[in-house]
């Protein structure tokens, strides 16, 4: 039986030889590759500067520090995200203030933001979830009106556009991530992009123990971290970046096949929707189970028996025990996010899947959903 994992990276001989070249050199960290990767990545996104770091989470932490967010501040963000986008607010001693999401795109619902503003609100941390941009026009308008900073968590949306503009170019800074399940990978890794020289220099110093640029190890200006990206990761990033457009095209093709084969069963399963004006770069392919009585965990188990791995995607952050305990969140606080968390399922999605594989996966999914649909009647 063929087995389908949820994700896997797309690696070629070019990736391998790029990393090997580093291993044949004496520079495994703080060499020439991370600088080169930064330049190429900044150019690709259309930002002035890029600062390579050890993970997306590390990048988000630095972006929060660089924005001057600290104890007593509140940051508006979404509960329907990977936990790092809320944790980074806690790292700097500030408070995440969640707003509910749009049921179609799963991104932050702009109309909810103003209801949650207080005198302490300093910034909006926008997450572009699953590879599609949030509604930036209304969000930017609110930010301008209330003098709030915008920081983008673009970790899932490399290459995605909103009305023709790249995600990662709307805020004072934005963060990308390169874990192996993302659209492009460096193993572990992340990137902070910005048009501000000051923010770039601060992030570059903070990732390297707060060392003053160009002063070797003579002085440390700030309390810094070791958030450096090593040269093997950077070399892989360069090779991956060269084929990013190709990989995104492939992902769009995969998504098209899924939507084609699921489209015939709109009562059972909802295919993801791309909002007008958006280009979607498909970090994951997430469907919605329509029958609320269907036990999703049994669906996951049944599909696993056919070799098809699937996963609830995503649990809402405010329902994690750490957040629940710390902020006394309860069920019903963010209804749309919770409903999404209960009904969504990520399907196998990686370059290398053929249309016949996707047809097989869809057939299995529909069969299992039909079975559970009948049972619930
Ligand atoms: C992947 C991801 C991150 C960063 O993850 P790392 O594993 O630290 O690179 C941050 N936010 C979101 C929404 C992500 O999907």
Short mmCIF file of C-alpha atoms and ligand atoms in Angstrom, two decimals:
data_model
loop_
_atom_site.label_atom_id
_atom_site.label_comp_id
_atom_site.label_asym_id
_atom_site.label_seq_id
_atom_site.Cartn_x
_atom_site.Cartn_y
_atom_site.Cartn_z
CA UNK A 1 0.00 0.00 0.00
CA UNK A 2 1.24 3.45 -0.88
CA UNK A 3 1.64 5.78 2.10
CA UNK A 4 0.99 9.49 1.87
CA UNK A 5 2.55 11.72 4.53
CA UNK A 6 1.08 15.20 5.09
CA UNK A 7 4.17 17.06 3.94
CA UNK A 8 7.69 16.57 2.76
CA UNK A 9 10.35 18.89 1.40
CA UNK A 10 11.24 19.03 -2.29
CA UNK A 11 14.99 18.41 -2.44
CA UNK A 12 17.13 17.95 -5.54
CA UNK A 13 20.80 17.36 -6.34
CA UNK A 14 21.24 21.14 -6.58
CA UNK A 15 20.18 21.49 -2.95
CA UNK A 16 22.55 18.72 -1.93
CA UNK A 17 25.54 20.11 -3.83
CA UNK A 18 24.89 23.60 -2.46
CA UNK A 19 25.10 22.25 1.11
CA UNK A 20 28.08 20.04 0.25
CA UNK A 21 30.01 23.05 -1.01
CA UNK A 22 29.72 24.53 2.48
CA UNK A 23 30.95 21.28 4.02
CA UNK A 24 33.96 21.44 1.72
CA UNK A 25 34.79 24.90 3.08
CA UNK A 26 35.91 25.96 6.55
CA UNK A 27 32.96 28.35 7.03
CA UNK A 28 30.09 26.60 8.75
CA UNK A 29 28.73 29.73 10.44
CA UNK A 30 29.12 33.48 9.90
CA UNK A 31 30.51 32.78 6.44
CA UNK A 32 29.53 34.22 3.05
CA UNK A 33 26.36 32.19 2.44
CA UNK A 34 23.92 33.73 4.91
CA UNK A 35 24.70 37.22 3.60
CA UNK A 36 24.11 36.04 0.06
CA UNK A 37 20.84 34.36 1.07
CA UNK A 38 19.70 37.56 2.77
CA UNK A 39 20.36 39.67 -0.34
CA UNK A 40 18.59 37.23 -2.67
CA UNK A 41 15.62 36.81 -0.33
CA UNK A 42 15.15 40.54 0.21
CA UNK A 43 15.16 41.02 -3.54
CA UNK A 44 12.65 38.22 -4.08
CA UNK A 45 10.21 39.67 -1.53
CA UNK A 46 10.79 43.26 -2.57
CA UNK A 47 12.10 44.47 0.79
CA UNK A 48 15.24 46.52 1.36
CA UNK A 49 16.75 44.27 4.04
CA UNK A 50 16.55 40.67 5.18
CA UNK A 51 18.07 39.21 8.33
CA UNK A 52 18.56 35.44 8.40
CA UNK A 53 17.82 33.75 11.72
CA UNK A 54 17.65 30.26 13.21
CA UNK A 55 13.86 29.86 13.00
CA UNK A 56 10.65 31.68 12.24
CA UNK A 57 9.96 31.82 15.96
CA UNK A 58 13.33 33.49 16.60
CA UNK A 59 12.54 35.98 13.84
CA UNK A 60 9.17 36.81 15.40
CA UNK A 61 10.83 37.36 18.77
CA UNK A 62 13.31 39.80 17.21
CA UNK A 63 10.58 41.57 15.24
CA UNK A 64 8.67 42.17 18.49
CA UNK A 65 11.75 43.56 20.24
CA UNK A 66 12.57 45.75 17.24
CA UNK A 67 9.00 47.12 17.29
CA UNK A 68 9.61 48.24 20.86
CA UNK A 69 6.83 46.03 22.23
CA UNK A 70 7.21 45.32 25.94
CA UNK A 71 5.50 44.78 29.29
CA UNK A 72 2.13 46.52 29.55
CA UNK A 73 1.59 46.57 25.79
CA UNK A 74 -1.16 44.73 23.95
CA UNK A 75 -0.83 43.23 20.50
CA UNK A 76 -3.83 42.29 18.38
CA UNK A 77 -3.52 38.92 16.66
CA UNK A 78 -5.40 35.79 15.60
CA UNK A 79 -6.09 32.68 17.69
CA UNK A 80 -6.19 30.54 14.53
CA UNK A 81 -2.48 30.15 13.90
CA UNK A 82 0.63 28.25 14.83
CA UNK A 83 1.40 28.91 18.48
CA UNK A 84 4.61 30.87 17.78
CA UNK A 85 2.68 33.88 16.48
CA UNK A 86 1.17 34.41 19.94
CA UNK A 87 4.15 33.18 21.98
CA UNK A 88 6.43 35.85 20.53
CA UNK A 89 4.18 38.49 22.14
CA UNK A 90 4.61 36.79 25.50
CA UNK A 91 8.39 36.57 25.04
CA UNK A 92 8.62 40.37 25.29
CA UNK A 93 6.26 40.56 28.25
CA UNK A 94 3.30 41.93 26.27
CA UNK A 95 -0.24 40.54 26.04
CA UNK A 96 -1.74 38.93 22.94
CA UNK A 97 -5.30 40.13 22.31
CA UNK A 98 -7.10 37.75 19.99
CA UNK A 99 -9.74 38.66 17.42
CA UNK A 100 -11.91 36.10 15.66
CA UNK A 101 -11.37 35.05 12.07
CA UNK A 102 -13.05 35.14 8.68
CA UNK A 103 -14.75 31.74 8.11
CA UNK A 104 -13.74 31.68 4.44
CA UNK A 105 -10.03 32.55 4.50
CA UNK A 106 -9.38 31.70 8.18
CA UNK A 107 -7.47 34.98 8.45
CA UNK A 108 -8.10 37.65 11.08
CA UNK A 109 -11.49 39.36 10.61
CA UNK A 110 -10.65 43.07 10.19
CA UNK A 111 -14.10 44.16 11.44
CA UNK A 112 -13.32 42.59 14.84
CA UNK A 113 -10.12 44.55 15.43
CA UNK A 114 -11.52 47.90 16.54
CA UNK A 115 -13.73 46.22 19.16
CA UNK A 116 -10.60 45.00 20.89
CA UNK A 117 -8.47 48.12 20.91
CA UNK A 118 -7.50 49.72 24.22
CA UNK A 119 -5.10 52.46 25.26
CA UNK A 120 -2.47 49.74 25.60
CA UNK A 121 -2.73 48.44 22.03
CA UNK A 122 0.59 49.00 20.25
CA UNK A 123 0.55 46.76 17.22
CA UNK A 124 -1.29 44.28 15.05
CA UNK A 125 0.52 41.03 14.40
CA UNK A 126 -1.04 39.87 11.14
CA UNK A 127 -0.75 36.19 10.23
CA UNK A 128 -1.23 35.18 6.59
CA UNK A 129 -2.56 31.72 7.27
CA UNK A 130 -2.11 28.63 5.06
CA UNK A 131 -0.47 30.60 2.22
CA UNK A 132 -3.05 33.31 1.63
CA UNK A 133 -2.86 36.97 2.60
CA UNK A 134 -5.05 38.54 5.28
CA UNK A 135 -7.35 41.44 4.32
CA UNK A 136 -4.63 44.07 4.34
CA UNK A 137 -6.59 47.09 3.03
CA UNK A 138 -8.95 47.33 6.03
CA UNK A 139 -6.21 46.25 8.46
CA UNK A 140 -3.83 48.97 7.23
CA UNK A 141 -6.63 51.53 7.48
CA UNK A 142 -7.31 50.64 11.11
CA UNK A 143 -3.59 50.66 11.92
CA UNK A 144 -3.17 54.10 10.41
CA UNK A 145 -6.22 55.51 12.15
CA UNK A 146 -5.09 54.31 15.58
CA UNK A 147 -1.32 54.68 15.01
CA UNK A 148 -0.60 50.99 15.43
CA UNK A 149 2.41 49.16 14.08
CA UNK A 150 1.94 46.25 11.72
CA UNK A 151 4.14 43.19 12.00
CA UNK A 152 3.50 40.33 9.60
CA UNK A 153 3.85 36.67 10.38
CA UNK A 154 4.37 35.61 6.78
CA UNK A 155 5.80 32.23 7.81
CA UNK A 156 3.16 30.34 5.82
CA UNK A 157 2.82 32.69 2.89
CA UNK A 158 6.09 33.10 1.01
CA UNK A 159 5.35 34.30 -2.52
CA UNK A 160 1.68 35.08 -1.79
CA UNK A 161 0.23 38.35 -3.01
CA UNK A 162 -2.57 40.67 -1.91
CA UNK A 163 -3.82 42.87 -4.74
CA UNK A 164 -0.51 42.23 -6.48
CA UNK A 165 1.67 43.12 -3.47
CA UNK A 166 3.85 40.51 -1.76
CA UNK A 167 3.05 39.43 1.78
CA UNK A 168 5.93 40.57 3.94
CA UNK A 169 5.93 44.11 2.51
CA UNK A 170 2.97 45.61 4.37
CA UNK A 171 4.33 45.93 7.90
CA UNK A 172 7.32 47.64 9.48
CA UNK A 173 8.78 44.13 9.54
CA UNK A 174 7.72 40.65 8.49
CA UNK A 175 8.92 37.17 9.29
CA UNK A 176 9.26 34.11 7.05
CA UNK A 177 10.06 30.55 8.10
CA UNK A 178 11.79 27.61 6.46
CA UNK A 179 10.92 24.53 8.49
CA UNK A 180 10.81 21.43 6.20
CA UNK A 181 7.02 21.55 5.76
CA UNK A 182 7.01 25.14 4.43
CA UNK A 183 6.95 26.11 0.75
CA UNK A 184 10.77 26.37 0.86
CA UNK A 185 13.11 25.00 3.51
CA UNK A 186 16.49 25.50 5.14
CA UNK A 187 15.94 22.69 7.68
CA UNK A 188 15.43 25.06 10.57
CA UNK A 189 15.51 28.74 9.68
CA UNK A 190 13.72 32.03 9.33
CA UNK A 191 14.07 35.52 7.90
CA UNK A 192 13.08 38.97 9.14
CA UNK A 193 12.47 41.41 6.27
CA UNK A 194 12.09 45.17 6.56
CA UNK A 195 12.62 48.43 4.71
CA UNK A 196 14.06 50.03 7.84
CA UNK A 197 17.83 50.05 8.16
CA UNK A 198 17.47 50.57 11.92
CA UNK A 199 15.29 47.51 12.39
CA UNK A 200 17.60 45.43 10.21
CA UNK A 201 20.70 46.46 12.15
CA UNK A 202 19.04 45.85 15.49
CA UNK A 203 17.85 42.38 14.45
CA UNK A 204 21.28 41.55 12.99
CA UNK A 205 22.92 42.52 16.26
CA UNK A 206 20.38 40.76 18.50
CA UNK A 207 20.64 37.46 16.62
CA UNK A 208 24.40 37.53 17.24
CA UNK A 209 24.55 38.03 21.03
CA UNK A 210 23.92 41.77 20.73
CA UNK A 211 27.30 42.27 19.20
CA UNK A 212 27.94 45.65 17.61
CA UNK A 213 28.16 45.31 13.81
CA UNK A 214 31.72 45.60 12.50
CA UNK A 215 33.18 45.52 16.00
CA UNK A 216 34.07 41.85 16.03
CA UNK A 217 33.47 40.57 19.56
CA UNK A 218 34.74 43.73 21.21
CA UNK A 219 31.46 45.14 22.37
CA UNK A 220 27.93 43.97 23.10
CA UNK A 221 25.42 46.78 22.86
CA UNK A 222 22.29 44.82 23.76
CA UNK A 223 21.10 41.72 25.53
CA UNK A 224 21.33 39.46 22.51
CA UNK A 225 20.65 35.87 21.58
CA UNK A 226 22.16 33.16 19.48
CA UNK A 227 19.59 33.20 16.68
CA UNK A 228 22.11 32.86 13.85
CA UNK A 229 21.40 30.84 10.71
CA UNK A 230 24.29 28.47 9.94
CA UNK A 231 25.92 28.28 6.52
CA UNK A 232 24.53 24.83 5.58
CA UNK A 233 21.00 26.13 6.11
CA UNK A 234 21.75 29.32 4.18
CA UNK A 235 23.23 27.32 1.27
CA UNK A 236 20.09 25.17 1.16
CA UNK A 237 17.99 28.34 1.30
CA UNK A 238 19.80 29.80 -1.72
CA UNK A 239 19.20 26.65 -3.76
CA UNK A 240 15.57 26.46 -2.67
CA UNK A 241 14.97 30.12 -3.46
CA UNK A 242 16.18 29.54 -7.02
CA UNK A 243 13.29 27.16 -7.59
CA UNK A 244 10.70 28.86 -5.41
CA UNK A 245 8.59 30.04 -8.35
CA UNK A 246 8.60 26.54 -9.78
CA UNK A 247 7.66 25.02 -6.41
CA UNK A 248 4.80 27.48 -5.94
CA UNK A 249 3.47 26.69 -9.43
CA UNK A 250 3.58 23.00 -8.58
CA UNK A 251 1.72 23.61 -5.32
CA UNK A 252 -0.94 25.56 -7.18
CA UNK A 253 -1.28 22.67 -9.60
CA UNK A 254 -1.71 20.21 -6.70
CA UNK A 255 -4.35 22.44 -5.12
CA UNK A 256 -6.17 22.62 -8.45
CA UNK A 257 -6.29 18.81 -8.68
CA UNK A 258 -7.64 18.54 -5.15
CA UNK A 259 -10.32 21.13 -5.75
CA UNK A 260 -11.30 19.42 -9.00
CA UNK A 261 -11.72 16.00 -7.39
CA UNK A 262 -13.45 17.28 -4.25
CA UNK A 263 -15.67 19.80 -6.01
CA UNK A 264 -18.29 17.16 -6.82
CA UNK A 265 -19.10 16.67 -3.12
CA UNK A 266 -19.85 20.14 -1.74
CA UNK A 267 -22.28 18.74 0.85
CA UNK A 268 -19.60 16.55 2.40
CA UNK A 269 -16.45 18.57 2.18
CA UNK A 270 -15.52 22.21 1.63
CA UNK A 271 -12.44 22.87 -0.49
CA UNK A 272 -10.37 25.91 0.54
CA UNK A 273 -11.31 29.22 -1.04
CA UNK A 274 -8.94 31.89 -2.31
CA UNK A 275 -10.31 35.40 -1.76
CA UNK A 276 -10.54 37.79 -4.72
CA UNK A 277 -7.30 39.72 -5.21
CA UNK A 278 -5.22 37.03 -3.49
CA UNK A 279 -2.72 34.63 -4.95
CA UNK A 280 -2.44 31.55 -2.78
CA UNK A 281 0.89 29.73 -2.37
CA UNK A 282 -0.50 26.75 -0.45
CA UNK A 283 1.47 26.02 2.68
CA UNK A 284 -1.13 23.33 3.33
CA UNK A 285 -4.34 22.12 1.71
CA UNK A 286 -7.03 22.28 4.37
CA UNK A 287 -10.60 21.08 3.83
CA UNK A 288 -13.66 21.50 5.99
CA UNK A 289 -15.83 18.55 7.02
CA UNK A 290 -19.40 19.73 6.50
CA UNK A 291 -21.36 17.36 8.74
CA UNK A 292 -20.92 18.70 12.28
CA UNK A 293 -21.85 15.32 13.75
CA UNK A 294 -18.97 13.55 12.00
CA UNK A 295 -16.22 12.55 14.41
CA UNK A 296 -13.14 13.98 12.77
CA UNK A 297 -10.76 11.85 14.80
CA UNK A 298 -12.42 8.70 13.48
CA UNK A 299 -12.11 10.08 9.95
CA UNK A 300 -8.38 10.59 10.54
CA UNK A 301 -8.05 7.01 11.86
CA UNK A 302 -9.97 5.51 8.94
CA UNK A 303 -7.89 7.41 6.39
CA UNK A 304 -4.68 6.30 8.11
CA UNK A 305 -5.75 2.69 7.49
CA UNK A 306 -5.66 3.49 3.77
CA UNK A 307 -2.19 5.00 4.09
CA UNK A 308 -3.47 8.59 3.95
CA UNK A 309 -2.09 10.84 6.71
CA UNK A 310 -4.26 13.81 7.71
CA UNK A 311 -4.22 16.18 10.64
CA UNK A 312 -6.55 18.58 12.46
CA UNK A 313 -5.47 22.01 11.23
CA UNK A 314 -5.23 24.10 13.31
CA UNK A 315 -6.25 23.94 16.94
CA UNK A 316 -7.04 27.45 18.22
CA UNK A 317 -4.27 28.90 20.37
CA UNK A 318 -6.62 30.16 23.09
CA UNK A 319 -7.75 26.58 23.74
CA UNK A 320 -4.24 25.30 24.53
CA UNK A 321 -3.96 24.62 28.26
CA UNK A 322 -1.11 27.08 28.79
CA UNK A 323 -3.15 29.95 27.28
CA UNK A 324 -6.41 28.81 28.85
CA UNK A 325 -4.82 28.81 32.30
CA UNK A 326 -2.91 32.04 31.87
CA UNK A 327 -5.73 34.12 30.38
CA UNK A 328 -8.85 32.22 31.56
CA UNK A 329 -10.01 31.68 27.99
CA UNK A 330 -13.05 29.49 27.60
CA UNK A 331 -14.93 27.68 24.88
CA UNK A 332 -17.04 30.14 22.92
CA UNK A 333 -14.62 33.07 23.20
CA UNK A 334 -13.80 32.93 19.49
CA UNK A 335 -16.59 31.01 17.84
CA UNK A 336 -15.47 31.12 14.23
CA UNK A 337 -11.93 30.02 15.05
CA UNK A 338 -13.23 27.24 17.27
CA UNK A 339 -15.66 26.02 14.61
CA UNK A 340 -12.81 25.98 12.09
CA UNK A 341 -10.55 24.12 14.51
CA UNK A 342 -13.20 21.45 14.98
CA UNK A 343 -13.97 20.82 11.33
CA UNK A 344 -10.77 21.33 9.34
CA UNK A 345 -8.43 18.68 8.06
CA UNK A 346 -5.05 19.03 6.32
CA UNK A 347 -4.55 16.55 3.47
CA UNK A 348 -1.27 15.17 2.07
CA UNK A 349 0.34 18.01 0.15
CA UNK A 350 3.83 17.95 -1.35
CA UNK A 351 5.58 18.14 -4.68
CA UNK A 352 5.79 14.69 -6.19
CA UNK A 353 2.11 13.82 -5.76
CA UNK A 354 0.56 12.99 -9.13
CA UNK A 355 -3.02 13.63 -10.12
CA UNK A 356 -3.77 9.91 -9.71
CA UNK A 357 -2.46 10.05 -6.13
CA UNK A 358 -4.70 12.99 -5.37
CA UNK A 359 -7.65 11.23 -6.99
CA UNK A 360 -6.96 8.21 -4.77
CA UNK A 361 -6.75 10.37 -1.63
CA UNK A 362 -9.97 12.20 -2.55
CA UNK A 363 -11.82 8.95 -3.24
CA UNK A 364 -10.76 7.58 0.14
CA UNK A 365 -11.75 10.80 1.90
CA UNK A 366 -15.17 10.89 0.25
CA UNK A 367 -15.76 7.21 1.01
CA UNK A 368 -14.90 7.70 4.69
CA UNK A 369 -16.98 10.89 4.94
CA UNK A 370 -19.99 9.21 3.30
CA UNK A 371 -19.71 6.32 5.74
CA UNK A 372 -19.64 8.66 8.77
CA UNK A 373 -22.38 10.81 7.26
CA UNK A 374 -24.66 7.76 7.05
CA UNK A 375 -23.77 6.67 10.58
CA UNK A 376 -24.71 10.06 12.00
CA UNK A 377 -28.23 9.96 10.54
C1 LIG B 1 6.03 27.90 10.76
C2 LIG B 1 5.42 29.03 11.43
C3 LIG B 1 6.17 29.85 12.30
C4 LIG B 1 7.62 29.63 12.63
O1 LIG B 1 7.95 28.35 12.90
P1 LIG B 1 9.46 27.87 13.18
O2 LIG B 1 9.27 26.39 13.35
O3 LIG B 1 9.94 28.54 14.41
O4 LIG B 1 10.29 28.22 12.00
C5 LIG B 1 5.54 30.96 12.84
N1 LIG B 1 4.26 31.25 12.58
C6 LIG B 1 3.51 30.50 11.76
C7 LIG B 1 2.10 30.89 11.47
C8 LIG B 1 4.07 29.35 11.17
O5 LIG B 1 3.31 28.59 10.38
#
